[in-house]
CSV table of C-alpha atoms (C1' of nucleotides) in Angstrom, one decimal:
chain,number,residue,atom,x,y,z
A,1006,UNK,CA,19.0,-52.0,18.1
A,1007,UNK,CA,19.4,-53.5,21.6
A,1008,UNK,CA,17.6,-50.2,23.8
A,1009,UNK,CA,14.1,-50.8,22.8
A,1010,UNK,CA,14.3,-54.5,23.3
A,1011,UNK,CA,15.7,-53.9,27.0
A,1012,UNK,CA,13.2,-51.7,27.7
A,1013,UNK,CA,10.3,-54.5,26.3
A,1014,UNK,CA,11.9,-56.7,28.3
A,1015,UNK,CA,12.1,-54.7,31.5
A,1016,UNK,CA,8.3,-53.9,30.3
A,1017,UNK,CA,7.2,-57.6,30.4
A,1018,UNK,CA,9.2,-58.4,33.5
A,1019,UNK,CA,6.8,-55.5,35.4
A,1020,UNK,CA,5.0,-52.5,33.6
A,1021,UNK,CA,6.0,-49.5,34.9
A,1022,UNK,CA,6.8,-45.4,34.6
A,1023,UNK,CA,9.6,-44.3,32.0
A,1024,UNK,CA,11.5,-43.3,36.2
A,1025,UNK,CA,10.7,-46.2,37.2
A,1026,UNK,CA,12.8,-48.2,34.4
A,1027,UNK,CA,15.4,-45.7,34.6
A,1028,UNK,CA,16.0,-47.0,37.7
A,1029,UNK,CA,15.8,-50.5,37.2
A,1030,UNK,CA,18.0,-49.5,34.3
A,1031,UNK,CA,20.4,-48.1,37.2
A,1032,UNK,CA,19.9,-51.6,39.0
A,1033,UNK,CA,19.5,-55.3,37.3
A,1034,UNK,CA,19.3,-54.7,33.8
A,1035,UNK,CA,22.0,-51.7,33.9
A,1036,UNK,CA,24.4,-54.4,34.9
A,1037,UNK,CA,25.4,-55.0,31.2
A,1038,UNK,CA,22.9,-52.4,29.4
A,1039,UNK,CA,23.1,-48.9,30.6
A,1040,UNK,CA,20.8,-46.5,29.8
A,1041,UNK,CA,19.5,-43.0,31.0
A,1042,UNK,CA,16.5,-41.5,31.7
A,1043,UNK,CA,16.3,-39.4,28.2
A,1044,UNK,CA,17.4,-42.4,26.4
A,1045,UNK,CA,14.3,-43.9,27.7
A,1046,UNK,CA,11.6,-41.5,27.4
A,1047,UNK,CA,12.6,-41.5,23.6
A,1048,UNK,CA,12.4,-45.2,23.4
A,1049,UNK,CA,9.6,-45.5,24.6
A,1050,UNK,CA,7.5,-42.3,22.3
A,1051,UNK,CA,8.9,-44.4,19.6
A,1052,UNK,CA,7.7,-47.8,20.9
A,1053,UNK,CA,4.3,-46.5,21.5
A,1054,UNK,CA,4.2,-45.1,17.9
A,1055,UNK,CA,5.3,-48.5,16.8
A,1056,UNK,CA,1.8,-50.0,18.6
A,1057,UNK,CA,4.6,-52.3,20.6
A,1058,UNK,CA,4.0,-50.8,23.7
A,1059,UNK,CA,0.7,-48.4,25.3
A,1060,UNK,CA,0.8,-46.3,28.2
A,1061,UNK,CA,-2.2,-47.6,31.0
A,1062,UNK,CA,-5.5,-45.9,30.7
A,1063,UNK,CA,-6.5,-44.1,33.3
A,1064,UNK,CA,-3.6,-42.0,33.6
A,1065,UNK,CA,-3.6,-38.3,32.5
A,1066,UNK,CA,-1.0,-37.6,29.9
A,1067,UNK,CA,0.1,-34.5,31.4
A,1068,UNK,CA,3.6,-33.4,31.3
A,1069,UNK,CA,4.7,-34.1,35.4
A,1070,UNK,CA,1.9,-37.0,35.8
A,1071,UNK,CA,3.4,-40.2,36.1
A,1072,UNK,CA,2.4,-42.7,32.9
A,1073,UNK,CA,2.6,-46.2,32.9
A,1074,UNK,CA,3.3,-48.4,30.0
A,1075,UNK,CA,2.7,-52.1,29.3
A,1076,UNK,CA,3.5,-54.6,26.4
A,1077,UNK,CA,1.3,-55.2,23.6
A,1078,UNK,CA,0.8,-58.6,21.5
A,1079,UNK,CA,3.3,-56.6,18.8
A,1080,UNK,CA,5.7,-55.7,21.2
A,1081,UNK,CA,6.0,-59.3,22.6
A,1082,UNK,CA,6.4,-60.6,18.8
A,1083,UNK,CA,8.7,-57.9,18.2
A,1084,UNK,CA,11.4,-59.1,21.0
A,1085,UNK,CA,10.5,-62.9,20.6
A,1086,UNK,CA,11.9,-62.3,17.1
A,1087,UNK,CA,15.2,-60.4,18.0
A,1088,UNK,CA,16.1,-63.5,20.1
A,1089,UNK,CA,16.0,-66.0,17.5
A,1090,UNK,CA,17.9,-63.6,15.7
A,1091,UNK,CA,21.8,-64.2,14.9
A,1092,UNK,CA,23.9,-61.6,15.5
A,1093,UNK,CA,27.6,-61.7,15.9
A,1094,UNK,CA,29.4,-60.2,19.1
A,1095,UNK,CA,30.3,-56.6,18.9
A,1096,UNK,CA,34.4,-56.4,18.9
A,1097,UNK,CA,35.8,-54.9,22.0
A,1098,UNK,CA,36.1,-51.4,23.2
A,1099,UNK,CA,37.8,-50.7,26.2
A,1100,UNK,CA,39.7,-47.5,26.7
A,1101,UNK,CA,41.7,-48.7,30.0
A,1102,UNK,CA,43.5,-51.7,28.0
A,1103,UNK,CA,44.0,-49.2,24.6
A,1104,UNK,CA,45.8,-46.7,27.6
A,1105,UNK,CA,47.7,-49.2,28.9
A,1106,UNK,CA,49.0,-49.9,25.1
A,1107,UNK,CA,49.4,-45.6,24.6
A,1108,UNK,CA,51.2,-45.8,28.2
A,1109,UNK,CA,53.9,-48.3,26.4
A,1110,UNK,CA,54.7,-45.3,24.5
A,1111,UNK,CA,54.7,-41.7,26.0
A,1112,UNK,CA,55.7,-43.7,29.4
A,1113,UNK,CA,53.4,-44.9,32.6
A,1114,UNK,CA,53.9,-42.2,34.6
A,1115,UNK,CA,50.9,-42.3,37.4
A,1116,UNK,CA,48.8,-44.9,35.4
A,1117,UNK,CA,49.8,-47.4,38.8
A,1118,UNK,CA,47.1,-45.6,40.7
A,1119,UNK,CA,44.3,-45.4,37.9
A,1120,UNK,CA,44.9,-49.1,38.2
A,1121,UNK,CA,44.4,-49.2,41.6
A,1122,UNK,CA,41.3,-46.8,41.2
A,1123,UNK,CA,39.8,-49.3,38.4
A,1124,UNK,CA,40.6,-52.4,40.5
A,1125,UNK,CA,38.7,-51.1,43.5
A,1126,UNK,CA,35.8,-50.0,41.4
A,1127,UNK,CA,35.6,-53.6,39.9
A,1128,UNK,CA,36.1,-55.4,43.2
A,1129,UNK,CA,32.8,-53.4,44.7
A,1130,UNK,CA,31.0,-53.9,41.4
A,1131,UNK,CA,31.8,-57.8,42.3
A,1132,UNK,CA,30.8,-57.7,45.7
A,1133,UNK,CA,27.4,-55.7,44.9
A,1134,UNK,CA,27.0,-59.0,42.4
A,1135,UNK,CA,27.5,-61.6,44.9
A,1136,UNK,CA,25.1,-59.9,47.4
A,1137,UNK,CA,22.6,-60.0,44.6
A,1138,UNK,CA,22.9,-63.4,43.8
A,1139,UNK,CA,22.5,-64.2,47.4
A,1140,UNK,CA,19.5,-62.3,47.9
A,1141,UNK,CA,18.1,-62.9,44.4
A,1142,UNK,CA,19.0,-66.4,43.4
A,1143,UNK,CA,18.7,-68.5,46.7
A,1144,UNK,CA,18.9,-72.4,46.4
A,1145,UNK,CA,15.0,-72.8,46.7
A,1146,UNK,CA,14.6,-70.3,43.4
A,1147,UNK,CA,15.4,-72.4,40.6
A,1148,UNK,CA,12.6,-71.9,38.0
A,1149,UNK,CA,13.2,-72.0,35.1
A,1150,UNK,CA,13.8,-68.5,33.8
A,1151,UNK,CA,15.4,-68.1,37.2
A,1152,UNK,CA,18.2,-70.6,36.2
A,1153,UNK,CA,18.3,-68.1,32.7
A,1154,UNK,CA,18.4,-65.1,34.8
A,1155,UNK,CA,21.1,-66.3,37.3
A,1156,UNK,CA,23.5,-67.1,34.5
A,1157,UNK,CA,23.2,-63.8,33.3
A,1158,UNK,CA,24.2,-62.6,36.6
A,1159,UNK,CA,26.9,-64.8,37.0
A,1160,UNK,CA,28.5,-63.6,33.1
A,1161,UNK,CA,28.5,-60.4,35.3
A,1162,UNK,CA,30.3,-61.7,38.3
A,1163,UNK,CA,32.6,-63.6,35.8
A,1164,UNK,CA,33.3,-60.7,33.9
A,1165,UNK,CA,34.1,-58.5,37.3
A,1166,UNK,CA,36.8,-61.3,38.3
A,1167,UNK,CA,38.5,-61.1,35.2
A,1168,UNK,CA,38.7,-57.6,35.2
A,1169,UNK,CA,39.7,-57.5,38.8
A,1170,UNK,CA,42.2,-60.6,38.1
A,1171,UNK,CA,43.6,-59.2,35.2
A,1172,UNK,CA,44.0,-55.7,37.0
A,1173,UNK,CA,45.6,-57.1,40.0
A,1174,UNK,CA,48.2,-59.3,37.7
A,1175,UNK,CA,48.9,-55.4,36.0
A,1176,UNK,CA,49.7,-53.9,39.0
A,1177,UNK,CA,51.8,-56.8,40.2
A,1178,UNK,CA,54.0,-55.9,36.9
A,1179,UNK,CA,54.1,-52.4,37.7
A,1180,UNK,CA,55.5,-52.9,41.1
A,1181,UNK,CA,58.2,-55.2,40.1
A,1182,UNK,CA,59.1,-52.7,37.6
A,1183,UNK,CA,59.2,-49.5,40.4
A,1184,UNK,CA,61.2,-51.2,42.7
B,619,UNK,CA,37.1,-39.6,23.0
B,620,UNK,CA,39.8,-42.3,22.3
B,621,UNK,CA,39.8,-43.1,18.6
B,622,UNK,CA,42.0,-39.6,18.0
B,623,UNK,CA,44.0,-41.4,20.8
B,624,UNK,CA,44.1,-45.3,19.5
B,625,UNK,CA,45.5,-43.6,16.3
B,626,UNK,CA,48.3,-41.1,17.9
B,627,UNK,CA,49.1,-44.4,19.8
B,628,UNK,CA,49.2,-46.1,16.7
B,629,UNK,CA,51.4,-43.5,14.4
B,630,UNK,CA,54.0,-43.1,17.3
B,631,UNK,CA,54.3,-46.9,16.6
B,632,UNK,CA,55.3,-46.7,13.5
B,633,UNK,CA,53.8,-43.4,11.1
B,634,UNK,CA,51.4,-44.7,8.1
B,635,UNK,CA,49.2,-44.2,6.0
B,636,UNK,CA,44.6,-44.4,6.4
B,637,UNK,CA,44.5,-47.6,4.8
B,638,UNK,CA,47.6,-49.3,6.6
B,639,UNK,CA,46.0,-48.0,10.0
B,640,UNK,CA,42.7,-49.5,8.9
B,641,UNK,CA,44.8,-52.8,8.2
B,642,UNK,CA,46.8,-52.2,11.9
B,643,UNK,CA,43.2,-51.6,13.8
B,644,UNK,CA,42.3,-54.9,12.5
B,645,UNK,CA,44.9,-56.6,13.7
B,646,UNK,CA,46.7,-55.7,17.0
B,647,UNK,CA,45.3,-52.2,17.8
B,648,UNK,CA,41.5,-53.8,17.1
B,649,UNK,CA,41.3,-56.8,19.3
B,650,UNK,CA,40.3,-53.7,22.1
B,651,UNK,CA,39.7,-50.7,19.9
B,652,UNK,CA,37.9,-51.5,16.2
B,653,UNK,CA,37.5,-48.4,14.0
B,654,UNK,CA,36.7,-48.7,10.2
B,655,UNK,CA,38.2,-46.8,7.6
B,656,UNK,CA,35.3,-44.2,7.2
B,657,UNK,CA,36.3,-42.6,11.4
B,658,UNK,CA,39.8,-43.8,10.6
B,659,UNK,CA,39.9,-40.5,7.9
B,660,UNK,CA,37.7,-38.6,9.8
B,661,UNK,CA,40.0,-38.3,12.4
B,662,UNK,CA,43.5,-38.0,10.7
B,663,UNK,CA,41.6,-35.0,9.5
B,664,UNK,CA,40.7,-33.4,12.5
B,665,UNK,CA,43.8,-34.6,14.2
B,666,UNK,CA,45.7,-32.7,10.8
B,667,UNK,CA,44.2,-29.7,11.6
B,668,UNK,CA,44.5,-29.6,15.4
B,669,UNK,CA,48.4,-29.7,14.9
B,670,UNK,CA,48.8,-33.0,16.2
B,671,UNK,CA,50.0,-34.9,13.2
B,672,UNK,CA,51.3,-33.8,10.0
B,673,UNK,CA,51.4,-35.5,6.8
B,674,UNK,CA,54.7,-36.4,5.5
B,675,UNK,CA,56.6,-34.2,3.1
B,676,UNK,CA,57.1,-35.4,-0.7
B,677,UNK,CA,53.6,-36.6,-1.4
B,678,UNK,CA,51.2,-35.5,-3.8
B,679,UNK,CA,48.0,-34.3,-1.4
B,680,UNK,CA,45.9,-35.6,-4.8
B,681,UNK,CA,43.1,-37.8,-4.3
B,682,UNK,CA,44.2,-41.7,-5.0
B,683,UNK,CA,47.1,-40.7,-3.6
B,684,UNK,CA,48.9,-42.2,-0.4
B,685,UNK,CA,49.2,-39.9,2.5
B,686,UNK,CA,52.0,-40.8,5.4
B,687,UNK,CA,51.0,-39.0,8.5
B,688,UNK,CA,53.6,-38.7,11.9
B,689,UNK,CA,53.0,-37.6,15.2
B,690,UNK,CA,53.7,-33.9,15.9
B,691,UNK,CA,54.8,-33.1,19.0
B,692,UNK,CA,51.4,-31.5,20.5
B,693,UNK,CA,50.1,-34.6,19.6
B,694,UNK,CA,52.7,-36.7,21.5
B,695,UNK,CA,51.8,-34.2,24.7
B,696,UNK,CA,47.8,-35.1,24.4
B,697,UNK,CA,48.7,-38.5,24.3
B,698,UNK,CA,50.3,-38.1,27.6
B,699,UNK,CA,48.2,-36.0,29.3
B,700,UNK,CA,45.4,-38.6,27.9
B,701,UNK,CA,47.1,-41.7,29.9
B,702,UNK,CA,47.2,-39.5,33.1
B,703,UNK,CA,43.7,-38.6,33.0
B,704,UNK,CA,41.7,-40.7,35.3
B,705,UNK,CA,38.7,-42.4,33.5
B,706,UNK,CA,35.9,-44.2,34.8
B,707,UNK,CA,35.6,-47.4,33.3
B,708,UNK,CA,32.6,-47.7,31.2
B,709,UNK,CA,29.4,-49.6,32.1
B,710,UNK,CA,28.9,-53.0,30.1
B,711,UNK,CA,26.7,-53.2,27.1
B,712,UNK,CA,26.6,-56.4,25.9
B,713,UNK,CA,23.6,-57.7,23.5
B,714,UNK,CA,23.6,-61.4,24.1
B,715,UNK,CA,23.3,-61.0,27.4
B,716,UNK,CA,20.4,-59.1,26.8
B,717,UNK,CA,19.1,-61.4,24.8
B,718,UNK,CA,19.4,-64.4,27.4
B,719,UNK,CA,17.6,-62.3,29.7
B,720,UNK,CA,15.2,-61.6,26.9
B,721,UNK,CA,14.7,-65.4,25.9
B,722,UNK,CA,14.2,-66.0,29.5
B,723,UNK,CA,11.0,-64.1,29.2
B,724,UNK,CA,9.7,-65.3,25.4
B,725,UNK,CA,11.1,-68.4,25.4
B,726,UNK,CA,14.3,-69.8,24.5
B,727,UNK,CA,13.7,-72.2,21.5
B,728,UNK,CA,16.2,-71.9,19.0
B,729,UNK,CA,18.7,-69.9,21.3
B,730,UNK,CA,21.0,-72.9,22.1
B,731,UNK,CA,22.5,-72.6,18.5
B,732,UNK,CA,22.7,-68.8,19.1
B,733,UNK,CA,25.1,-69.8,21.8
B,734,UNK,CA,27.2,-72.5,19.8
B,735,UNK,CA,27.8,-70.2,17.2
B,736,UNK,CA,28.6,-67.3,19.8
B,737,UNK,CA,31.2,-70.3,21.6
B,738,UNK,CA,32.8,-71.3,18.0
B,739,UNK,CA,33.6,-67.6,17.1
B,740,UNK,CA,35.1,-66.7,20.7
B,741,UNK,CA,36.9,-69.8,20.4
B,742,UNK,CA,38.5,-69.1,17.1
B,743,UNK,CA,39.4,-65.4,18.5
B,744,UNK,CA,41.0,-67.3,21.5
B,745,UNK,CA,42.7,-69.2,19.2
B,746,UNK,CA,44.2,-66.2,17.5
B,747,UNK,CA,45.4,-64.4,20.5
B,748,UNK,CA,46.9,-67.3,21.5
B,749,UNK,CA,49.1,-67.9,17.9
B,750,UNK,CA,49.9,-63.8,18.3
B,751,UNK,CA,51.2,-63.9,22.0
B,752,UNK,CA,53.9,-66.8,20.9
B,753,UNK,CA,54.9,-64.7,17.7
B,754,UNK,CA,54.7,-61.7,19.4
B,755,UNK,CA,56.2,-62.2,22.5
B,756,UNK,CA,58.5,-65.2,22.8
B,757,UNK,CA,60.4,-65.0,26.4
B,758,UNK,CA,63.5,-63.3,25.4
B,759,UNK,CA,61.7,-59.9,24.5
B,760,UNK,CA,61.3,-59.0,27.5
B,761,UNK,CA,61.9,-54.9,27.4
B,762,UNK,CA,59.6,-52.6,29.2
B,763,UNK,CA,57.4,-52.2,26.0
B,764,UNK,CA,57.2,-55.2,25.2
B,765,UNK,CA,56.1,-56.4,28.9
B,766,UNK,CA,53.2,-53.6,28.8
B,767,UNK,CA,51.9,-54.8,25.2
B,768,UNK,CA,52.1,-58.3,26.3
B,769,UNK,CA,50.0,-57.3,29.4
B,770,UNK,CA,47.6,-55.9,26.6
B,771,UNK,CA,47.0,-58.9,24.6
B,772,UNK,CA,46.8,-61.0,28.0
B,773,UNK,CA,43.8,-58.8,28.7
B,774,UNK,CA,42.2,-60.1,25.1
B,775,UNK,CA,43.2,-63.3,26.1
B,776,UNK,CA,42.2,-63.7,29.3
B,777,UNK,CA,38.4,-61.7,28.1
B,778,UNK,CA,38.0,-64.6,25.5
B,779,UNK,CA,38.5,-67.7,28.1
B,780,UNK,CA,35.5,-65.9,30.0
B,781,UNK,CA,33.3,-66.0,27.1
B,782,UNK,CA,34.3,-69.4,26.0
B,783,UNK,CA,33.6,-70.7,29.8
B,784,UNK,CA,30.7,-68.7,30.5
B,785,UNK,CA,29.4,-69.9,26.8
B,786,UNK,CA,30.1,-73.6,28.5
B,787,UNK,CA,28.3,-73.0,31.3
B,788,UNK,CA,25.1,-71.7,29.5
B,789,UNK,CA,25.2,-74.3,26.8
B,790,UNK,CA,25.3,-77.2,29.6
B,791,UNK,CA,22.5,-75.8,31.2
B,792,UNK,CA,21.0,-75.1,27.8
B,793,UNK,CA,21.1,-79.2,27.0
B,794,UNK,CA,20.1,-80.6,30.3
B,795,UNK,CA,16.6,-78.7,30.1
B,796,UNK,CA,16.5,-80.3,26.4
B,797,UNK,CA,16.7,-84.0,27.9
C,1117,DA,C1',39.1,-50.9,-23.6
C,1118,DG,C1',37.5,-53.1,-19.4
C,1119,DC,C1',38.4,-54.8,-14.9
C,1120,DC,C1',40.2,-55.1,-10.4
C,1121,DC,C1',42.5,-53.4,-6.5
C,1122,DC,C1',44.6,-49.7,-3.8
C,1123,DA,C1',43.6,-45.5,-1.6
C,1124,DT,C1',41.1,-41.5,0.0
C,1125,DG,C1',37.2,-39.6,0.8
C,1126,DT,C1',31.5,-37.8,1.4
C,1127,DA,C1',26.9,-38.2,3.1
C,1128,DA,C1',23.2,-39.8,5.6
C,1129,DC,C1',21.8,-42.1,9.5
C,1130,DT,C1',21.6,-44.2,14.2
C,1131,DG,C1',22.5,-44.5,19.0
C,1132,DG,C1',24.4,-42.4,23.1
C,1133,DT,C1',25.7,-38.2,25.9
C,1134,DT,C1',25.2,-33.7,28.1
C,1135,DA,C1',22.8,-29.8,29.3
C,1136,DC,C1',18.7,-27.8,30.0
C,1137,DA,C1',13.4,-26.9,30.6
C,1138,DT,C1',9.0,-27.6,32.7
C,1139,DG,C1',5.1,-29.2,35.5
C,1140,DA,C1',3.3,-31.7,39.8
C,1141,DT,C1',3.6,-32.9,44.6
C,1142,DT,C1',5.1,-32.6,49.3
C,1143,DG,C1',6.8,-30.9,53.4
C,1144,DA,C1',9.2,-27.0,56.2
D,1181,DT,C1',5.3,-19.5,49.9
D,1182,DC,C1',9.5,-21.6,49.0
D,1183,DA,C1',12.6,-25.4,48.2
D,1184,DA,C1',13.2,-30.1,47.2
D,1185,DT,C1',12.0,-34.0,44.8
D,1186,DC,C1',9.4,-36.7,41.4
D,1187,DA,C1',8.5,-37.0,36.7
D,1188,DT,C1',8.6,-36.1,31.8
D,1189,DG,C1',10.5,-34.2,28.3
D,1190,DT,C1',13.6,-31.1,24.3
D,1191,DA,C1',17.8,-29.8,21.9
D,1192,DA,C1',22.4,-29.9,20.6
D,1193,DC,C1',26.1,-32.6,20.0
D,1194,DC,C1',29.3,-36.5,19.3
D,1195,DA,C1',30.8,-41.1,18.0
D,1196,DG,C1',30.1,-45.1,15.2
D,1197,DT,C1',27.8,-47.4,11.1
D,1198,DT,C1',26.5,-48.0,6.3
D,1199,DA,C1',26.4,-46.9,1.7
D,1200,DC,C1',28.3,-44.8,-1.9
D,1201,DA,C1',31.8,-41.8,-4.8
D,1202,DT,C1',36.2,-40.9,-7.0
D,1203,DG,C1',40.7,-41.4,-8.8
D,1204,DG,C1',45.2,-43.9,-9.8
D,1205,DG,C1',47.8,-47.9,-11.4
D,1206,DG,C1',48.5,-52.4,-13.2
D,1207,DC,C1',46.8,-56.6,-15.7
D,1208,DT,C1',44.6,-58.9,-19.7
DNA sequence: AGCCCCATGTAACTGGTTACATGATTGA
DNA sequence: TCAATCATGTAACCAGTTACATGGGGCT
């Protein structure tokens, strides 16, 4: 149940146009909840029905008009409550470490250069964090639900150097091995 | 499309039956691939019927029954072909981050012991990897295998020490807004 | 007989993905 | 007028979750 309260969130940060979260989605909040754009027009039919969220007056619900949506009193209550709610972290899914562990098996035949693949993709993810947190979290900006929002970024950045330290270590083994 | 490929992986280890799967993915195989029993039997069906695995000879296919399943050899072959296939890693979804940036828009009260609890659980996981890598892999096993699954559980290792610092870090900051 | 545990499953639902459809606006 | 792009949506499908059903074997 994590989508709608992403999108109220993005919603409260700035109200705007079911494209114009998708591409926030693809930006800021995307970095650790993806979404796309049909994802997000059903959200948000259901949040409207809920009375959590209304789309701005003065906008013609046509079918290729832009529509605009804001929060409502509900919608705030609604996410204020899913934060004070526990829940307990998801277990882990990743398909490149449970390959790694099939590779032990049938053999690692070419799996060096998906490694190299994944470990550039993580190292540019990294770097597009750090710029980020230049331009986005400068010394001056320390608010604070800037100081909430930059340690979110930086469980991003931290994440992308273990990846990137863990993949680098992998590959180290797989040379030694191929020499 | 990687539980079909968690369980080949996990037959060619050692062929067995729904439930002891369901009792191997919640050990080793889980900590980066969790399945439950319900997809765990989905999918030794479909895997059945594709010809990748067969149930072992001798057993009564009744209902309360126990039902060994092995790897066939077309299974074997998509296991490989699966490893060589280049995959994009996927983008994170993670809920508590979410919810931090949440809280930093309704307020944070009451999401400092949200983030104890989250610390204590990771830390206890931690703890577990760390008691399975020396039982697992004291320094004399050392065989090509062996040196890929240890890789494996370094990557669950190494994934909980960045939860249990970035946890840390938030909780500091957490506590020196409460003074 | 009643209970518990082992073992295998079914069914309904939810959330995410992929492919496609349709209208409005803008600029060549 | 045509193509590209902005914008909103539908439909079908797939994977994962939750709740429940059924049967066998052993224990008391």
């Amino acid at each position: 149940m994590s989508l709608p309260h992403a999108i109220l969130t993005a919603l409260l940060e700035k109200p705007s146009s079911g494209l114009e979260l998708t591409r926030r989605f693809d930006r800021s909040i995307g970095y650790f909840w993806s979404a796309t754009h049909q994802q997000i027009y059903r959200e948000l039919g259901k949040l409207e029905q809920a009375g959590h969220i209304r789309a701005l007056p003065a906008q013609a619900p046509a079918r290729g008009q832009k529509k605009e949506y804001e929060v409502l009193p509900a919608g705030r209550a609604e996410l204020a409550a899913w934060v004070r709610r526990s829940e307990d972290p998801k277990p882990i899914r990743d398909a490149l470490l449970l390959r790694l562990r099939a590779a032990a098996v049938v053999g690692t035949e070419g799996f060096g250069d998906e490694l190299r693949r994944h470990l550039a993709l993580h190292r540019a993810q990294l770097a597009e964090y750090l710029a980020m947190e230049e331009r986005q979290f400068p010394p001056e900006r320390d608010s604070e639900a800037d100081r909430l929002r930059h340690l979110v970024l930086r469980g991003g950045i931290e994440l992308e150097r273990f990846w990137t330290a863990w993949l680098t270590e992998a590959l180290a083994e797989f040379d030694r091995r191929d020499c």
